Amino acid sequence: MSCSLARTLGVIGDRWTPLVLRDIALGISRFDAIQRNLGVSRRVLTERLTALVDDEVVDRVTYQEHPPRYDYRLTQKGSELIVALLGLQAWGDRWMSDETGPPVLWRHLLCGQVSEPRVVCSCCGEPLRVGEAVPYLGPGASAGPGTTEVPAAIARLQALVGSGGEAQPPQT
Amino acid sequence: MSCSLARTLGVIGDRWTPLVLRDIALGISRFDAIQRNLGVSRRVLTERLTALVDDEVVDRVTYQEHPPRYDYRLTQKGSELIVALLGLQAWGDRWMSDETGPPVLWRHLLCGQVSEPRVVCSCCGEPLRVGEAVPYLGPGASAGPGTTEVPAAIARLQALVGSGGEAQPPQT
């Protein structure tokens, strides 16, 4: 499906995978430790880890030869996925916590403060809000299931904000 | 499970739900239009929309009485979930696009630029990176399935960066 979100959800795959990634990011990186922590079946965990290795989100590193035992480490791609998932976690902290508050806080080592992950515009740094960004069809847009109504919807949104013209590539 | 990410994934629920939310965010907000766009069965779509209404992520608004027809609109909670999902979409754009590039770009109306959603620290505004933030158990932490190994893992990470002491509540 021509949608980066759908492709991303294909990698995340199911509810176990983000929790497996969280464990690896926390340094719970060996098969047995992840299995013990999550209480997931060995078969399911093997499947999920294999998929993550295939997607180049984690590397499998041998730490013992006989019998073979593996450590799982985030790749650069995986590390960036963790950061994206922190944005989701922050939403959960804000909207899904019970009265006791968030289960986990993060201290940012660069500034020393306990911070909330926040999704902002890469250009101006302001927090993104629905209604303050207008979508454009990008170079990878294509027709197909899940996207047939999208071009018309995007045109309506653009008309709504009076924002015509060509999209520029992101300035990175 | 005492994890905001797990709770969030409970709301997102499956692969259809984020795509339903994307459609609603794009203004494809009527049942028939979403169903036509995604090619999802009416039964599955009804289930997913009902769950989103129950979770207060979308509101169901009657736009026709006979027969009853509904429009679905994001709540504030839902709008903020969309923004969090934009962080995942940006990861997909970066790591999962084929050679043609991202299917959808976003122009930020506040600054006028086509931007990439980016996850940053709420305090200093710097992009978050794995290894530059250290977790703390928050007030809502509790033992239980999926978290038994977490306190020890967090203590190891804190020792690794020499960052002891109490966590401060986020400054909002």
Short mmCIF file of C-alpha atoms in Angstrom, two decimals:
data_model
loop_
_atom_site.label_atom_id
_atom_site.label_comp_id
_atom_site.label_asym_id
_atom_site.label_seq_id
_atom_site.Cartn_x
_atom_site.Cartn_y
_atom_site.Cartn_z
CA MET A 1 0.00 0.00 0.00
CA SER A 2 1.42 3.37 -0.98
CA CYS A 3 1.42 4.82 2.52
CA SER A 4 4.45 5.16 4.75
CA LEU A 5 2.25 4.66 7.79
CA ALA A 6 0.92 1.37 6.45
CA ARG A 7 4.45 0.22 5.63
CA THR A 8 5.57 1.19 9.12
CA LEU A 9 2.72 -0.73 10.69
CA GLY A 10 3.85 -3.66 8.57
CA VAL A 11 7.18 -3.54 10.38
CA ILE A 12 5.68 -3.03 13.82
CA GLY A 13 3.46 -5.89 12.87
CA ASP A 14 1.52 -6.59 16.00
CA ARG A 15 1.29 -5.57 19.62
CA TRP A 16 4.25 -7.68 20.68
CA THR A 17 6.80 -6.12 18.37
CA PRO A 18 6.85 -2.61 19.90
CA LEU A 19 7.19 -4.17 23.35
CA VAL A 20 10.08 -6.33 22.11
CA LEU A 21 11.68 -3.17 20.71
CA ARG A 22 11.11 -1.35 23.99
CA ASP A 23 12.84 -4.17 25.88
CA ILE A 24 15.82 -4.13 23.49
CA ALA A 25 16.05 -0.34 23.82
CA LEU A 26 16.09 -0.74 27.62
CA GLY A 27 18.98 -3.20 27.31
CA ILE A 28 16.85 -6.32 27.83
CA SER A 29 18.48 -7.72 24.74
CA ARG A 30 18.82 -11.50 25.16
CA PHE A 31 16.17 -13.87 23.98
CA ASP A 32 15.55 -15.47 27.37
CA ALA A 33 15.36 -12.14 29.16
CA ILE A 34 12.85 -10.70 26.69
CA GLN A 35 10.81 -13.90 26.83
CA ARG A 36 10.78 -13.85 30.64
CA ASN A 37 9.91 -10.17 30.80
CA LEU A 38 7.04 -10.20 28.33
CA GLY A 39 5.71 -13.68 29.07
CA VAL A 40 5.43 -14.22 25.32
CA SER A 41 5.74 -17.72 23.85
CA ARG A 42 9.17 -18.70 22.50
CA ARG A 43 7.65 -19.40 19.11
CA VAL A 44 6.04 -15.97 18.80
CA LEU A 45 9.16 -14.21 20.07
CA THR A 46 11.36 -16.08 17.58
CA GLU A 47 9.04 -15.06 14.75
CA ARG A 48 8.96 -11.41 15.78
CA LEU A 49 12.73 -11.16 16.26
CA THR A 50 13.38 -12.83 12.90
CA ALA A 51 11.07 -10.34 11.21
CA LEU A 52 12.85 -7.44 12.91
CA VAL A 53 16.24 -8.76 11.75
CA ASP A 54 14.86 -9.20 8.20
CA ASP A 55 13.59 -5.60 8.30
CA GLU A 56 17.05 -4.45 9.48
CA VAL A 57 15.55 -2.91 12.60
CA VAL A 58 17.68 -5.06 14.92
CA ASP A 59 20.97 -6.92 14.53
CA ARG A 60 21.42 -10.42 15.92
CA VAL A 61 24.83 -10.74 17.58
CA THR A 62 26.24 -14.05 18.80
CA TYR A 63 27.48 -13.81 22.38
CA GLN A 64 27.97 -17.56 23.00
CA GLU A 65 28.94 -20.23 20.48
CA HIS A 66 28.07 -23.51 22.22
CA PRO A 67 25.14 -23.57 22.37
CA PRO A 68 24.51 -20.51 20.17
CA ARG A 69 23.02 -17.61 22.12
CA TYR A 70 22.14 -14.22 20.69
CA ASP A 71 22.00 -10.64 21.76
CA TYR A 72 19.70 -8.26 19.87
CA ARG A 73 20.78 -4.69 19.22
CA LEU A 74 19.06 -1.77 17.56
CA THR A 75 20.35 -0.67 14.18
CA GLN A 76 20.26 3.03 13.24
CA LYS A 77 16.93 2.34 11.55
CA GLY A 78 15.71 0.67 14.76
CA SER A 79 16.95 3.47 16.99
CA GLU A 80 14.99 5.98 14.94
CA LEU A 81 11.91 3.76 15.16
CA ILE A 82 12.23 3.80 18.96
CA VAL A 83 12.24 7.59 18.91
CA ALA A 84 9.09 7.60 16.76
CA LEU A 85 7.48 5.17 19.21
CA LEU A 86 8.39 7.54 22.06
CA GLY A 87 6.01 10.01 20.44
CA LEU A 88 3.26 7.42 20.76
CA GLN A 89 4.28 6.62 24.33
CA ALA A 90 4.01 10.32 25.21
CA TRP A 91 0.49 10.37 23.83
CA GLY A 92 -0.31 7.36 25.99
CA ASP A 93 1.21 9.08 29.04
CA ARG A 94 -0.98 12.09 28.41
CA TRP A 95 -4.26 10.44 27.51
CA MET A 96 -4.16 6.85 28.75
CA SER A 97 -2.44 7.04 32.15
CA ASP A 98 -4.51 6.25 35.19
CA GLU A 99 -4.51 8.62 38.17
CA THR A 100 -1.08 7.44 39.31
CA GLY A 101 0.66 9.04 36.32
CA PRO A 102 3.09 7.82 33.67
CA PRO A 103 4.88 4.51 34.33
CA VAL A 104 8.17 5.68 32.80
CA LEU A 105 9.77 9.13 32.56
CA TRP A 106 12.78 10.10 30.44
CA ARG A 107 15.63 12.38 31.41
CA HIS A 108 17.22 13.91 28.35
CA LEU A 109 20.99 13.78 28.84
CA LEU A 110 21.71 16.74 26.54
CA CYS A 111 19.72 19.22 28.63
CA GLY A 112 19.47 17.29 31.89
CA GLN A 113 15.71 17.74 32.16
CA VAL A 114 12.99 15.16 32.40
CA SER A 115 11.21 15.77 29.14
CA GLU A 116 8.27 14.68 27.08
CA PRO A 117 8.87 13.53 23.52
CA ARG A 118 7.06 15.98 21.27
CA VAL A 119 6.39 15.90 17.52
CA VAL A 120 7.39 19.18 15.88
CA CYS A 121 7.93 20.67 12.44
CA SER A 122 11.50 20.05 11.24
CA CYS A 123 11.62 23.55 9.76
CA CYS A 124 10.31 25.89 12.45
CA GLY A 125 10.38 23.59 15.47
CA GLU A 126 6.80 24.40 16.49
CA PRO A 127 4.64 21.52 17.76
CA LEU A 128 2.60 20.04 14.93
CA ARG A 129 -1.17 20.25 15.20
CA VAL A 130 -3.90 18.78 13.06
CA GLY A 131 -5.29 21.56 10.89
CA GLU A 132 -1.98 23.43 10.83
CA ALA A 133 -0.40 21.18 8.23
CA VAL A 134 -1.76 20.47 4.80
CA PRO A 135 -0.87 17.30 2.89
CA TYR A 136 0.46 17.08 -0.66
CA LEU A 137 0.81 14.06 -2.86
CA GLY A 138 4.51 13.22 -2.84
CA PRO A 139 6.64 11.66 -5.57
CA GLY A 140 5.85 8.14 -4.31
CA ALA A 141 2.07 8.58 -4.46
CA SER A 142 0.25 5.96 -6.46
CA ALA A 143 -3.31 4.86 -6.91
CA GLY A 144 -4.42 1.61 -5.37
CA PRO A 145 -6.31 0.07 -2.50
CA GLY A 146 -6.45 2.36 0.48
CA THR A 147 -5.67 5.47 -1.50
CA THR A 148 -8.42 5.91 -4.10
CA GLU A 149 -10.15 8.73 -2.20
CA VAL A 150 -6.94 10.36 -0.99
CA PRO A 151 -6.11 12.71 -3.90
CA ALA A 152 -9.59 14.28 -3.80
CA ALA A 153 -9.45 14.59 -0.02
CA ILE A 154 -6.07 16.28 -0.24
CA ALA A 155 -7.32 18.67 -2.92
CA ARG A 156 -10.26 19.61 -0.66
CA LEU A 157 -7.92 20.29 2.27
CA GLN A 158 -5.66 22.42 0.09
CA ALA A 159 -8.65 24.40 -1.19
CA LEU A 160 -9.82 24.88 2.40
CA VAL A 161 -6.61 26.63 3.40
CA GLY A 162 -6.16 28.34 0.03
CA SER A 163 -2.80 26.68 -0.30
CA GLY A 164 -2.20 25.77 -3.91
CA GLY A 165 1.02 25.36 -5.77
CA GLU A 166 3.65 22.69 -5.91
CA ALA A 167 5.07 20.96 -2.94
CA GLN A 168 8.76 21.50 -2.37
CA PRO A 169 10.89 18.60 -1.20
CA PRO A 170 11.55 18.67 2.55
CA GLN A 171 14.57 20.74 3.51
CA THR A 172 16.77 18.47 5.56
CA MET B 1 -0.03 -3.60 31.33
CA SER B 2 1.72 -0.71 33.02
CA CYS B 3 3.18 0.77 29.87
CA SER B 4 1.81 3.79 28.02
CA LEU B 5 3.00 2.32 24.75
CA ALA B 6 1.08 -0.89 25.34
CA ARG B 7 -2.02 1.09 26.26
CA THR B 8 -1.61 3.18 23.13
CA LEU B 9 -1.27 0.10 20.97
CA GLY B 10 -4.46 -1.11 22.62
CA VAL B 11 -6.21 1.95 21.20
CA ILE B 12 -4.59 1.68 17.77
CA GLY B 13 -5.59 -1.93 17.99
CA ASP B 14 -4.70 -3.30 14.62
CA ARG B 15 -3.45 -2.24 11.23
CA TRP B 16 -6.80 -0.89 10.08
CA THR B 17 -7.30 1.59 12.87
CA PRO B 18 -4.41 3.94 12.01
CA LEU B 19 -5.53 3.96 8.39
CA VAL B 20 -9.10 4.77 9.47
CA LEU B 21 -7.68 7.61 11.57
CA ARG B 22 -5.60 8.83 8.65
CA ASP B 23 -8.69 8.92 6.44
CA ILE B 24 -10.67 10.85 9.06
CA ALA B 25 -7.77 13.29 9.45
CA LEU B 26 -7.77 13.80 5.67
CA GLY B 27 -11.47 14.60 5.77
CA ILE B 28 -12.63 11.20 4.51
CA SER B 29 -15.01 11.11 7.42
CA ARG B 30 -18.16 9.28 6.34
CA PHE B 31 -18.56 5.57 6.82
CA ASP B 32 -19.15 4.78 3.15
CA ALA B 33 -16.22 6.89 1.98
CA ILE B 34 -13.80 5.28 4.43
CA GLN B 35 -15.09 1.84 3.54
CA ARG B 36 -14.70 2.53 -0.18
CA ASN B 37 -11.22 4.01 0.25
CA LEU B 38 -9.76 1.25 2.39
CA GLY B 39 -11.64 -1.67 0.91
CA VAL B 40 -12.27 -2.91 4.44
CA SER B 41 -15.37 -4.95 5.26
CA ARG B 42 -18.33 -3.04 6.73
CA ARG B 43 -18.30 -5.28 9.79
CA VAL B 44 -14.62 -4.64 10.57
CA LEU B 45 -14.99 -0.90 9.93
CA THR B 46 -18.02 -0.69 12.24
CA GLU B 47 -16.07 -2.47 14.98
CA ARG B 48 -13.04 -0.22 14.63
CA LEU B 49 -15.06 3.00 14.56
CA THR B 50 -17.10 1.93 17.59
CA ALA B 51 -13.89 1.22 19.50
CA LEU B 52 -12.50 4.64 18.52
CA VAL B 53 -15.68 6.34 19.72
CA ASP B 54 -15.54 4.35 22.99
CA ASP B 55 -11.91 5.44 23.44
CA GLU B 56 -12.98 9.07 22.81
CA VAL B 57 -10.56 9.36 19.90
CA VAL B 58 -13.33 10.22 17.44
CA ASP B 59 -16.81 11.67 17.79
CA ARG B 60 -19.74 10.27 15.83
CA VAL B 61 -21.90 13.09 14.44
CA THR B 62 -25.26 12.50 12.77
CA TYR B 63 -25.48 14.27 9.43
CA GLN B 64 -28.67 12.62 8.17
CA GLU B 65 -31.62 11.36 10.22
CA HIS B 66 -33.56 9.08 7.84
CA PRO B 67 -31.81 6.75 7.42
CA PRO B 68 -29.22 7.63 10.08
CA ARG B 69 -25.83 8.50 8.59
CA TYR B 70 -22.75 9.49 10.51
CA ASP B 71 -19.71 11.67 10.12
CA TYR B 72 -16.63 10.88 12.20
CA ARG B 73 -14.49 13.69 13.59
CA LEU B 74 -11.29 13.71 15.60
CA THR B 75 -11.51 14.75 19.23
CA GLN B 76 -8.61 16.66 20.81
CA LYS B 77 -7.31 13.30 22.02
CA GLY B 78 -7.61 11.95 18.48
CA SER B 79 -5.93 14.98 16.91
CA GLU B 80 -2.94 14.49 19.20
CA LEU B 81 -2.82 10.79 18.30
CA ILE B 82 -2.64 11.78 14.62
CA VAL B 83 0.36 13.97 15.36
CA ALA B 84 2.06 11.08 17.17
CA LEU B 85 1.33 8.84 14.18
CA LEU B 86 2.92 11.48 11.90
CA GLY B 87 6.17 10.70 13.72
CA LEU B 88 5.79 7.07 12.68
CA GLN B 89 4.88 8.11 9.15
CA ALA B 90 8.05 10.19 8.93
CA TRP B 91 10.10 7.16 9.97
CA GLY B 92 8.38 5.18 7.22
CA ASP B 93 9.11 7.95 4.70
CA ARG B 94 12.77 7.84 5.65
CA TRP B 95 13.33 4.11 5.93
CA MET B 96 10.54 2.34 4.08
CA SER B 97 9.98 4.44 0.94
CA ASP B 98 10.89 2.91 -2.37
CA GLU B 99 13.04 4.82 -4.85
CA THR B 100 10.15 7.07 -5.87
CA GLY B 101 10.07 8.82 -2.50
CA PRO B 102 7.40 9.56 0.10
CA PRO B 103 3.76 9.18 -0.99
CA VAL B 104 2.58 12.19 1.02
CA LEU B 105 4.32 15.42 2.05
CA TRP B 106 3.10 17.97 4.58
CA ARG B 107 3.28 21.73 4.33
CA HIS B 108 3.25 23.35 7.75
CA LEU B 109 0.94 26.34 7.59
CA LEU B 110 2.63 28.22 10.45
CA CYS B 111 5.99 28.45 8.67
CA GLY B 112 4.92 27.72 5.11
CA GLN B 113 7.56 25.05 4.59
CA VAL B 114 7.17 21.44 3.61
CA SER B 115 8.41 19.78 6.77
CA GLU B 116 9.14 16.45 8.30
CA PRO B 117 7.52 15.61 11.62
CA ARG B 118 10.34 15.16 14.12
CA VAL B 119 10.34 13.89 17.71
CA VAL B 120 12.19 16.29 20.01
CA CYS B 121 12.73 16.94 23.70
CA SER B 122 9.99 19.20 25.09
CA CYS B 123 12.55 21.05 27.20
CA CYS B 124 15.45 21.86 24.87
CA GLY B 125 13.86 21.13 21.49
CA GLU B 126 16.75 18.95 20.32
CA PRO B 127 15.88 15.81 18.34
CA LEU B 128 15.65 12.80 20.66
CA ARG B 129 18.11 9.99 20.08
CA VAL B 130 18.40 6.57 21.65
CA GLY B 131 21.25 6.67 24.15
CA GLU B 132 20.74 10.38 24.87
CA ALA B 133 17.76 9.86 27.15
CA VAL B 134 17.69 7.72 30.25
CA PRO B 135 14.47 6.25 31.61
CA TYR B 136 13.17 6.52 35.17
CA LEU B 137 10.35 4.64 36.79
CA GLY B 138 7.48 7.11 36.95
CA PRO B 139 4.70 7.39 39.53
CA GLY B 140 2.51 4.96 37.58
CA ALA B 141 5.11 2.19 37.45
CA SER B 142 3.94 -1.14 38.76
CA ALA B 143 5.17 -4.71 38.70
CA GLY B 144 3.40 -7.15 36.46
CA PRO B 145 3.56 -9.05 33.23
CA GLY B 146 5.72 -7.29 30.70
CA THR B 147 7.56 -5.22 33.26
CA THR B 148 9.32 -7.63 35.64
CA GLU B 149 12.75 -7.00 34.15
CA VAL B 150 12.24 -3.30 33.55
CA PRO B 151 13.33 -1.82 36.92
CA ALA B 152 16.67 -3.67 36.79
CA ALA B 153 17.19 -2.67 33.16
CA ILE B 154 16.48 0.96 34.00
CA ALA B 155 18.89 0.86 36.94
CA ARG B 156 21.61 -0.53 34.63
CA LEU B 157 21.02 2.25 32.10
CA GLN B 158 21.14 4.88 34.84
CA ALA B 159 24.39 3.42 36.18
CA LEU B 160 25.79 3.43 32.65
CA VAL B 161 25.36 7.17 32.29
CA GLY B 162 26.12 7.89 35.94
CA SER B 163 22.76 9.55 36.26
CA GLY B 164 21.34 8.82 39.67
CA GLY B 165 18.90 10.84 41.71
CA GLU B 166 15.21 11.36 41.61
CA ALA B 167 13.22 12.00 38.51
CA GLN B 168 11.52 15.36 38.37
CA PRO B 169 8.03 15.60 36.92
CA PRO B 170 8.01 16.82 33.31
CA GLN B 171 7.91 20.61 33.00
CA THR B 172 4.96 21.40 30.80
#
